[in-house]
Every structure is written in C-alpha cells, then in structure tokens.
Tab-separated table of C-alpha atoms and ligand atoms in Angstrom:
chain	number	residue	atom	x	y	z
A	5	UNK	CA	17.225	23.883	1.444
A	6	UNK	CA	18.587	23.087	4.616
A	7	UNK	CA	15.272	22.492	6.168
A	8	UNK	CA	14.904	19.344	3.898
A	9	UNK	CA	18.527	18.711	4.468
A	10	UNK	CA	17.713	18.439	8.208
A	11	UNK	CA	14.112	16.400	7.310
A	12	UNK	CA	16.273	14.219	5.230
A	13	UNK	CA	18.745	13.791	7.965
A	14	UNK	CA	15.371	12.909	10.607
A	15	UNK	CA	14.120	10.493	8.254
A	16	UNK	CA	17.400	8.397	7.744
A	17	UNK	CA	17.645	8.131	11.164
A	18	UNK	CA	13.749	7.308	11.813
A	19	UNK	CA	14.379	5.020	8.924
A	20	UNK	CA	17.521	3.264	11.419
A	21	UNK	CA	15.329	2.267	14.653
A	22	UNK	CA	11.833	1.447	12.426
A	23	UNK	CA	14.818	-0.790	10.535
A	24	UNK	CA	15.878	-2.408	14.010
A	25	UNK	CA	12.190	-2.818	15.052
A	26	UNK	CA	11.110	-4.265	11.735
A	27	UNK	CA	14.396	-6.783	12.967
A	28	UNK	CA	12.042	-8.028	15.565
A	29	UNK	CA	9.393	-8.630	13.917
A	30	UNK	CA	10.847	-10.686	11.223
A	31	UNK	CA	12.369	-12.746	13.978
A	32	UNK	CA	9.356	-13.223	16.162
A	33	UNK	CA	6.807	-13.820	14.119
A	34	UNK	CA	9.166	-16.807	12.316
A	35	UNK	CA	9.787	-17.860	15.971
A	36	UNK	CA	6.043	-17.646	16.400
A	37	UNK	CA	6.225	-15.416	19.281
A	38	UNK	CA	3.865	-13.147	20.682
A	39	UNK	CA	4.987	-9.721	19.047
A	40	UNK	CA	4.983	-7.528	22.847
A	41	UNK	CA	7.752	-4.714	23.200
A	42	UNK	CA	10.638	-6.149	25.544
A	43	UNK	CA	14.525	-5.163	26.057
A	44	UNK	CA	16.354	-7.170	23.143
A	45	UNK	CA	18.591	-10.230	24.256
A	46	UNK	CA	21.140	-12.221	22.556
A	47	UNK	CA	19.711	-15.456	21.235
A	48	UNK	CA	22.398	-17.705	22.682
A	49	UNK	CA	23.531	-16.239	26.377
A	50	UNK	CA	19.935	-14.258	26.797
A	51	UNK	CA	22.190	-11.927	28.574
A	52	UNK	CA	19.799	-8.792	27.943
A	53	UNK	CA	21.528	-6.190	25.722
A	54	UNK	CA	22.359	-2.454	27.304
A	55	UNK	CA	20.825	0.429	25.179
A	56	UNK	CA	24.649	1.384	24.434
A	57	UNK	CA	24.877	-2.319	22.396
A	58	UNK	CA	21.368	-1.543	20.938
A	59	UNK	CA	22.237	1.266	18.540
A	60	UNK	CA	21.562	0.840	14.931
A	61	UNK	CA	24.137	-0.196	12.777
A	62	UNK	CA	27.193	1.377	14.598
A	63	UNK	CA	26.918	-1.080	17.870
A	64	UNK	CA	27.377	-3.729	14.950
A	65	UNK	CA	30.273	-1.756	13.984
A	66	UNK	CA	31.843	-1.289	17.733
A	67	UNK	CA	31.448	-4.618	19.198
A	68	UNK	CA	32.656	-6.140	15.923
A	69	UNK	CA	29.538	-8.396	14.883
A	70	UNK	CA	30.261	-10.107	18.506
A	71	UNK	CA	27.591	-10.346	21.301
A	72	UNK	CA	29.341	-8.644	24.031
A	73	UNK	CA	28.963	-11.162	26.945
A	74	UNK	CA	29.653	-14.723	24.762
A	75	UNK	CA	31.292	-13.576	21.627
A	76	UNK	CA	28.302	-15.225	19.370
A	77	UNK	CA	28.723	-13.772	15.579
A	78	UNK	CA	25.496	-11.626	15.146
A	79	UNK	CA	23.720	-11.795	11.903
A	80	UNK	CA	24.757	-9.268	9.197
A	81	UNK	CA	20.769	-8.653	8.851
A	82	UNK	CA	20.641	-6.602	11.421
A	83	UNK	CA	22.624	-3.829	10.305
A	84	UNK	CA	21.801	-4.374	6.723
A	85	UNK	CA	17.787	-3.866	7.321
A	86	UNK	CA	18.601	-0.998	9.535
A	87	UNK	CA	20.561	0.519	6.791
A	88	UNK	CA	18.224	-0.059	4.168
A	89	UNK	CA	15.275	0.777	6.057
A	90	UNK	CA	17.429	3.801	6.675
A	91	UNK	CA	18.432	4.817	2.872
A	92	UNK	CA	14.196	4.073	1.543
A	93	UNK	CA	13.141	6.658	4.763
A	94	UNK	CA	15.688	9.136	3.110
A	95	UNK	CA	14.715	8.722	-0.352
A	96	UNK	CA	11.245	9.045	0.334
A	97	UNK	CA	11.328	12.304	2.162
A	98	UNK	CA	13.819	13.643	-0.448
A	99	UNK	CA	10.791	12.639	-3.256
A	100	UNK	CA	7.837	13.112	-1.742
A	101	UNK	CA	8.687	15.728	1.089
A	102	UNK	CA	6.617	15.867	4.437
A	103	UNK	CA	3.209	14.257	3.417
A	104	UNK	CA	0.410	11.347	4.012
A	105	UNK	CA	2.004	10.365	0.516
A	106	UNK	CA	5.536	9.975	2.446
A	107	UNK	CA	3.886	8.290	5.398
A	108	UNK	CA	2.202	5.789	3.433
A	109	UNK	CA	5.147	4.361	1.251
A	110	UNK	CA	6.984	4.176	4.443
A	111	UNK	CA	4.570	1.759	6.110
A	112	UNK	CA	4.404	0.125	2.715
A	113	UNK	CA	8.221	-0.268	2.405
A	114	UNK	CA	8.310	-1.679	6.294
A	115	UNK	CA	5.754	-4.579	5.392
A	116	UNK	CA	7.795	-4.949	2.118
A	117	UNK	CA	11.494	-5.159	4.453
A	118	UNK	CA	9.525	-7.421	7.049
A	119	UNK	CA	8.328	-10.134	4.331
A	120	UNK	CA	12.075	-10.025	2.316
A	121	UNK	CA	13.420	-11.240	5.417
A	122	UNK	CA	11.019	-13.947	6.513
A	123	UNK	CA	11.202	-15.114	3.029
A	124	UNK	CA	14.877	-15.416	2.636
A	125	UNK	CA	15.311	-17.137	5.904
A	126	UNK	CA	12.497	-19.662	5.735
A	127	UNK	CA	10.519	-18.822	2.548
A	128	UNK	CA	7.821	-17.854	4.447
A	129	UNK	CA	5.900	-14.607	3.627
A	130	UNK	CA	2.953	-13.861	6.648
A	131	UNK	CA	-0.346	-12.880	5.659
A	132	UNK	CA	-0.529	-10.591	8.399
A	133	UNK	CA	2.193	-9.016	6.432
A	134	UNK	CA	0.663	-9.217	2.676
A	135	UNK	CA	-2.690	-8.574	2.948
A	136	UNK	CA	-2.494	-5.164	4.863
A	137	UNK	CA	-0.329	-4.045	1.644
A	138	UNK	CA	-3.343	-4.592	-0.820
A	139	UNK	CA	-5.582	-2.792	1.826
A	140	UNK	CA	-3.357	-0.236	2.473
A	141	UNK	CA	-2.939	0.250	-1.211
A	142	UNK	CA	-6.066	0.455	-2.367
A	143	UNK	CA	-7.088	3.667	0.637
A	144	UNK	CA	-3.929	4.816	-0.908
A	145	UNK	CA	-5.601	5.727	-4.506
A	146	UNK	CA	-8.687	6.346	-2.755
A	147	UNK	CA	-7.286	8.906	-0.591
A	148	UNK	CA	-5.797	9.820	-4.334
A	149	UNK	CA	-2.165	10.216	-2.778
A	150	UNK	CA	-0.532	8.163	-5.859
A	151	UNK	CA	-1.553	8.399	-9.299
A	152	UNK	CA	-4.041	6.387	-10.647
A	153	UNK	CA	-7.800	5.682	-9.853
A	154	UNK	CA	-9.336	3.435	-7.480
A	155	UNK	CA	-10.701	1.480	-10.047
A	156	UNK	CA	-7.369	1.382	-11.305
A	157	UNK	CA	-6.284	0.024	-8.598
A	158	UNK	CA	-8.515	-2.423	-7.620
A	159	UNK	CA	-8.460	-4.067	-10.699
A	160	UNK	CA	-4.612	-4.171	-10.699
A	161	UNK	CA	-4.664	-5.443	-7.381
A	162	UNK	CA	-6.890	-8.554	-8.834
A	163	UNK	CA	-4.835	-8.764	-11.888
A	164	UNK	CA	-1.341	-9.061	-10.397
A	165	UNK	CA	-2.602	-12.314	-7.944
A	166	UNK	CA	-4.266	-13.855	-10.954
A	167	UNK	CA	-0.926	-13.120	-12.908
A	168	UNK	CA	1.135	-14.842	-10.771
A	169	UNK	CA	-1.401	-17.907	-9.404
A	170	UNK	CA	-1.328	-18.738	-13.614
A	171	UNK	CA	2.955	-18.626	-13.593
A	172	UNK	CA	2.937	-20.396	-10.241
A	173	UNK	CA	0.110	-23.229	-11.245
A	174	UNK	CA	1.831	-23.420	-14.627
A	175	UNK	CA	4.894	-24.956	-13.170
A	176	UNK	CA	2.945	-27.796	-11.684
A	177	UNK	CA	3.197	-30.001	-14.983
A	178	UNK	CA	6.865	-28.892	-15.334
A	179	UNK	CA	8.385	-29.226	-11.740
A	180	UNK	CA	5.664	-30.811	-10.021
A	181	UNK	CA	4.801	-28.134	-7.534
A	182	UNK	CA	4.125	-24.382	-8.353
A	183	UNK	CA	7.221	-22.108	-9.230
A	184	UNK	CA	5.759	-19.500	-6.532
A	185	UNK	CA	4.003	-19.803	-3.143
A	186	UNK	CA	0.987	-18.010	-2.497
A	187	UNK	CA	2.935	-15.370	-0.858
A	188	UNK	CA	4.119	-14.125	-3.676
A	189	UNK	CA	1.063	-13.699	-5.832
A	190	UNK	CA	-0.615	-11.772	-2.761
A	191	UNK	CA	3.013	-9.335	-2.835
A	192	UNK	CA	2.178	-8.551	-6.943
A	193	UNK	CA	-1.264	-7.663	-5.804
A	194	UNK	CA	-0.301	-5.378	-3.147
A	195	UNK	CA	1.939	-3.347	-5.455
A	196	UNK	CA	-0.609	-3.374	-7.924
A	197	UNK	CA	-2.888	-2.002	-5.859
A	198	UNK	CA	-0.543	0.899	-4.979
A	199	UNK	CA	0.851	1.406	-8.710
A	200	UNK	CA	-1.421	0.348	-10.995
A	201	UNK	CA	-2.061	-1.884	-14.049
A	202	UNK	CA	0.862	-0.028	-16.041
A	203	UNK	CA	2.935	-0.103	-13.450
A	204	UNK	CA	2.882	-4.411	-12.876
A	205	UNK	CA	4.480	-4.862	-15.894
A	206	UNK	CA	8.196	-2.958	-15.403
A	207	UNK	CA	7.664	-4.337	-11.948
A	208	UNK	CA	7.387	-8.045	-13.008
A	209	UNK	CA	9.595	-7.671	-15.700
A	210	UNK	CA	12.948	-5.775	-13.708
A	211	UNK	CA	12.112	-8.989	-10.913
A	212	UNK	CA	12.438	-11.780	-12.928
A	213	UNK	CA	15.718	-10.170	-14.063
A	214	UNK	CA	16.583	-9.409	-10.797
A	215	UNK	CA	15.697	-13.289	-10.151
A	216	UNK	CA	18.135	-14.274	-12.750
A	217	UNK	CA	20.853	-12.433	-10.810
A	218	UNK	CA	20.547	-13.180	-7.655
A	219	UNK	CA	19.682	-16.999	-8.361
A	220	UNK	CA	22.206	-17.823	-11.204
A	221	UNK	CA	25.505	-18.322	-8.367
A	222	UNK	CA	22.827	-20.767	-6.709
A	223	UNK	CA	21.611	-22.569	-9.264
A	224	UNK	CA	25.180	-22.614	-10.762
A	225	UNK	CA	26.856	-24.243	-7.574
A	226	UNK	CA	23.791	-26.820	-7.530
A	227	UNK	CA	24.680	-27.903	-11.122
A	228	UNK	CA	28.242	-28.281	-10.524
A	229	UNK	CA	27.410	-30.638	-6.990
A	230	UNK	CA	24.960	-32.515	-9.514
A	231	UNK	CA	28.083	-32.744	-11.621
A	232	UNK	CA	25.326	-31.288	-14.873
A	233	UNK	CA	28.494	-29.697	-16.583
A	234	UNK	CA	26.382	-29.391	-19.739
A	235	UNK	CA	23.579	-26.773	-17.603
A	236	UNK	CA	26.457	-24.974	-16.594
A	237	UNK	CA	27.882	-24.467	-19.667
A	238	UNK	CA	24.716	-23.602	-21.200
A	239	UNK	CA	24.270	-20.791	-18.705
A	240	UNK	CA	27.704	-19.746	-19.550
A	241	UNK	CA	26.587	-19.741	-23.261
A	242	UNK	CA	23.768	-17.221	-22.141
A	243	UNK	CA	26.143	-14.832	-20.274
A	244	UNK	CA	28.084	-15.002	-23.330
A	245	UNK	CA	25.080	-13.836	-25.954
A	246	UNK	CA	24.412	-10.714	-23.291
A	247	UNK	CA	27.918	-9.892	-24.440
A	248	UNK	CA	27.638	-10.550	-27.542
A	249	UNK	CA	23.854	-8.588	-27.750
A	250	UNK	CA	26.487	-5.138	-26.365
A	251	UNK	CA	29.202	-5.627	-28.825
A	252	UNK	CA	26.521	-5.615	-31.194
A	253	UNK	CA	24.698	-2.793	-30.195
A	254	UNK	CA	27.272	-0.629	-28.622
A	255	UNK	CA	30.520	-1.247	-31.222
A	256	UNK	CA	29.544	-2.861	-34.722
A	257	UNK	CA	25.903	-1.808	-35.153
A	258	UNK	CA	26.882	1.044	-37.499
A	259	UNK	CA	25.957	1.332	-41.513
A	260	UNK	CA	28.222	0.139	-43.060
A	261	UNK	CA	28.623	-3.085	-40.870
A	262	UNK	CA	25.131	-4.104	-41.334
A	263	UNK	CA	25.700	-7.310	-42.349
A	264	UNK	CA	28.227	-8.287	-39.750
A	265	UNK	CA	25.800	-6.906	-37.366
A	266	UNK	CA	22.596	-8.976	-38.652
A	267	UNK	CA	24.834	-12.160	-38.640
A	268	UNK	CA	25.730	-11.797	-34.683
A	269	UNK	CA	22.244	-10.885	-34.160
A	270	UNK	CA	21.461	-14.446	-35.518
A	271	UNK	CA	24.207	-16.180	-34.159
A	272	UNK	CA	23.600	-14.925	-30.661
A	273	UNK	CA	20.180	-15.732	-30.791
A	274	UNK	CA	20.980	-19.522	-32.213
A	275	UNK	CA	23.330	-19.722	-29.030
A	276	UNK	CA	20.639	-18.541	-26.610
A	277	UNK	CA	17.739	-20.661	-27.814
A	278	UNK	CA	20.303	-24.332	-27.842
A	279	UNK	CA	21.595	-22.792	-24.620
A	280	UNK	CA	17.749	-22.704	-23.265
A	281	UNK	CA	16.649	-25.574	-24.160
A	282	UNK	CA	19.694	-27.842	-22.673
A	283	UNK	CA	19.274	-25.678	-19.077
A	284	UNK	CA	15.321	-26.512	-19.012
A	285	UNK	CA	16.211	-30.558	-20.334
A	286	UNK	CA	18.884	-29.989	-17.136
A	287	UNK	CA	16.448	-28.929	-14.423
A	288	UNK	CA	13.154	-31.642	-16.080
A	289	UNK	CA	15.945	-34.691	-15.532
A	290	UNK	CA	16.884	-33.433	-11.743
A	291	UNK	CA	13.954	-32.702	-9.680
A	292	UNK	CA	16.603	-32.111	-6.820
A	293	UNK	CA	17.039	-28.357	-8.880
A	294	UNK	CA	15.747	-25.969	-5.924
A	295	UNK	CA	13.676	-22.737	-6.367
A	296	UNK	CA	15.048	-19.715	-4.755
A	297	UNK	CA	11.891	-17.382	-3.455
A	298	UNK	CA	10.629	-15.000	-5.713
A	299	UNK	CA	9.579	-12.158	-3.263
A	300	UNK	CA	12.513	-10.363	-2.075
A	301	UNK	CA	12.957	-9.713	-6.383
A	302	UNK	CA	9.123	-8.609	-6.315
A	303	UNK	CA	9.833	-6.602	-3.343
A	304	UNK	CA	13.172	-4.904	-4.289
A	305	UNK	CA	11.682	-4.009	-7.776
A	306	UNK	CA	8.556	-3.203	-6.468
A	307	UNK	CA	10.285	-0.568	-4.115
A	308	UNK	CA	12.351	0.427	-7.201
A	309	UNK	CA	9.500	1.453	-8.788
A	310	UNK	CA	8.183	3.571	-5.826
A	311	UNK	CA	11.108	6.122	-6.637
A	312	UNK	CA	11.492	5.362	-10.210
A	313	UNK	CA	7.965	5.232	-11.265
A	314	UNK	CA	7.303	4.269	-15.704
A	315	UNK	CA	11.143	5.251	-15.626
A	316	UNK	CA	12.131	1.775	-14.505
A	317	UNK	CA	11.535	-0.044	-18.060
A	318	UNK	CA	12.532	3.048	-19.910
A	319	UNK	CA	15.857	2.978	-18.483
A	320	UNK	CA	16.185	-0.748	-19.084
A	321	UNK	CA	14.748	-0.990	-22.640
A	322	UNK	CA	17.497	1.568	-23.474
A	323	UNK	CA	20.397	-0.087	-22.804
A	324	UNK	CA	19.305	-2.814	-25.183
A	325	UNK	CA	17.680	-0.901	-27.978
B	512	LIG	ZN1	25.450	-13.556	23.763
C-alpha cells in the first residue's frame, strides 16, 4: 500500500515537469520554432528565468502569475497543463500500476495535452502530433496491452476518420466550410485505434456534449452582439426541457402520475424540436456564427474514457433513463 502511495506520489510529480515540457512544445511548434532544449525565458523581457522561477505550478503560485524582472501576467496555461498533466500521470499509475500499459497512455495523454493547447490557441492541431497517436495505438493492441484486437483496432482507427470527414464535409452545404478541420478526424482515429470500435461511440457521444458545454457561453455572447434575441431564447428553451426531462424522471414519473408524466414528456419534446429549429434558422441567416474547435472535447472525452472505459455511457445513459 504505501509503495503505490509513494509510485503515485512519483508519478504526479513526473506528471508536473512532462506538463511544463509539453508547455514548450505547444508554444514552439505554434511559434514554428525549432523544438532544441534551452533555459526558458519570459516572452516579453527575454530575461532568462532562474530554476527557482521554473518550478511547476508553485513558482506560478509565488511570484503571483508575474514575470519576476517586468511584471508581465503569465498565462494561466502553464500551471493548468502542469496540473493536469500532473492529476492523468497519477490516475494512470493508480489504474494501471507500473507497466508498458502505464507508459503508453502516458505518451498518449502528452500528444493528447500538446494538441488541446495548440488547438485552443490557434485551432491548429500538428500532424506531427496526430499521426504518432494512430501509430502508437495500433503497436498498442498489437503489443495486446489494451483490450481489443489489432484488427479491432485498425479498423476503428479507419472508421473514426471516415466518421468524422462525413460530419465535417456534411457541413459544407449548411455553413459553407466543414464543421471540423482535418485535425480532428485524424484525433477520432487515434483513439480508435487505442480503444476500439465500441469504444468511438461513448467517446463521440460524451464530446459533442461536452461541445455543447463548453461552446454554449460562446455562442450565447455571439447571439446577443448579433442582437439574435430569438437564438438566445431558443437555447434558453433547451436548458429549460433538460429541466423539465429531471423533474420528469426524478419527481413525477411514478404510477399513478402517468399521465402527467407522458404529457411533459410531450411538451418538453414540442419545446425542444421549435427551440431547434429557430437556433439552426439563427446560425443559416448569420454566417458570422463562429465554430469553436472540436478537439480539446474529443481529447478530454477521449482521456475520460482511458480511466472510465464502456463505463462512460453507462453512467450517462443512467441519469436520463
Ligand atoms: Zn519578463
């Protein structure tokens, strides 16, 4: 017990400097710079940083989110990645103990980290970032460290690109340019090729929810600057039926309020199709209505997945049924 305590303890911090590394690489390869190990340096003064200012997470913490020479706010990514990088080592030595298994869902989850950030701060996702993950995956179930077959996995590495090249190219019509760049359909074939064909399907379904999320405040505040009241309202409508779809489930659905319970039912799902069709009229009359990119939600569910395995839909089809 306290031997994995103290493994688990190793990897967190392992997980803290691969975190700060994997920092750097974001950062260089968006800059296009040549990716060579040199002593860090604040982008604005260049004043090179001491190792004391260079510690994960807590130098954040010490020098305030301040550059120590010219007082420059550094970017709350840094710590962030370091801690998350950090928490994904620890997980995966508490699941999967000391093994190859371990070793290779941490290089996969530090290709994963690298191509979340590139993609949230210039929706760019490298290919000397994606296609290593399909590789990687496939020696993976070859090596059999996960738990399906090669062929498994080779097919569900083809299947999740052509999944998402038919959603991206089936946007065209609609929006007049795909819904996802390339990058993204070459992320769902990576994780297929780790996980499997089952396994694509909780992944692509907890992303696009995770999608929804994280893009509704966005999409919300460009409505409002559009001055579309009628989208916005129509979202609210949809929040609304999620309630609605609870109280059902969790406070009338009982005998001998059947009835009152199938009316709801109806009623919510009346509000949710008017509300559905007046947000997709909304975004067809304003081509100005920006996409958010889709990988970091591939990425995060993907890595949700790792740890949760066929649990992940389980656990989400149960709260609603
Ligand atoms: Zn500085």
């Amino acid at each position: 017990m306290t031997l994995e305590l103290y493994l688990n303890i190793f990897a967190a911090i392992i997980g803290l400097c691969i975190g700060s590394f994997l920092n750097v690489v974001a950062l260089r390869q968006l800059k296009g710079e040549e990716f060579v190990l040199k002593a860090s340096h604040c982008p604005k003064c260049n004043k090179f940083l001491k190792w004391y200012d260079n510690i994960p997470v807590l130098s954040y913490l010490f020098l305030g989110g301040k550059c120590r020479f010219c007082k420059e706010k550094i970017s709350i990514q840094y710590p962030l990645v370091e801690a998350s990088t950090s928490v994904v080592f620890a997980l995966l030595f508490f699941f999967f103990g000391l093994s190859f298994k371990t070793l290779f869902l941490m290089i996969l989850s530090s290709l994963m980290i690298v191509m979340c950030i590139t993609d949230i701060k210039e929706q760019a996702v490298f290919d000397a970032n994606s296609y290593p993950v399909i590789i990687l995956g496939i020696l993976y179930n070859a090596l059999n460290l996960g738990d399906i077959s090669l062929l498994n996995s080779c097919m569900a590495a083809a299947a999740g690109f052509v999944f998402f090249e038919i959603v991206a190219r089936s946007g065209k019509p609609f929006f007049g340019e795909r819904i996802f760049g390339e990058g993204d359909s070459v992320i769902a074939s990576g994780l297929g090729a780790f996980f499997g064909l089952k396994a694509l399907i909780p992944i692509i379904i907890v992303s696009f929810i995770i999608q929804v999320l994280a893009g509704m405040p966005v999409v919300v505040k460009n409505m409002l600057k559009e001055k579309d009241y009628k989208s916005v309202t129509a979202i609210f409508a949809l929040f609304f039926c999620i309630i609605l779809a609870f109280i059902n489930k969790y406070i009338i659905r009982h005998e001998e309020l059947i009835y009152y319970s199938l009316g709801l039912s109806g009623l919510t799902m009346i509000i949710a199709i008017i509300s559905t069709v007046i947000i997709l009229k909304g975004i067809k009359e304003r081509q100005s209505f920006t996409l958010l990119p889709f990988g970091p939600a591939l990425i995060i569910s993907g890595l949700l997945y790792m740890f949760a395995g066929s649990n992940l839909l389980s656990c989400l089809i149960k709260l609603f049924t």
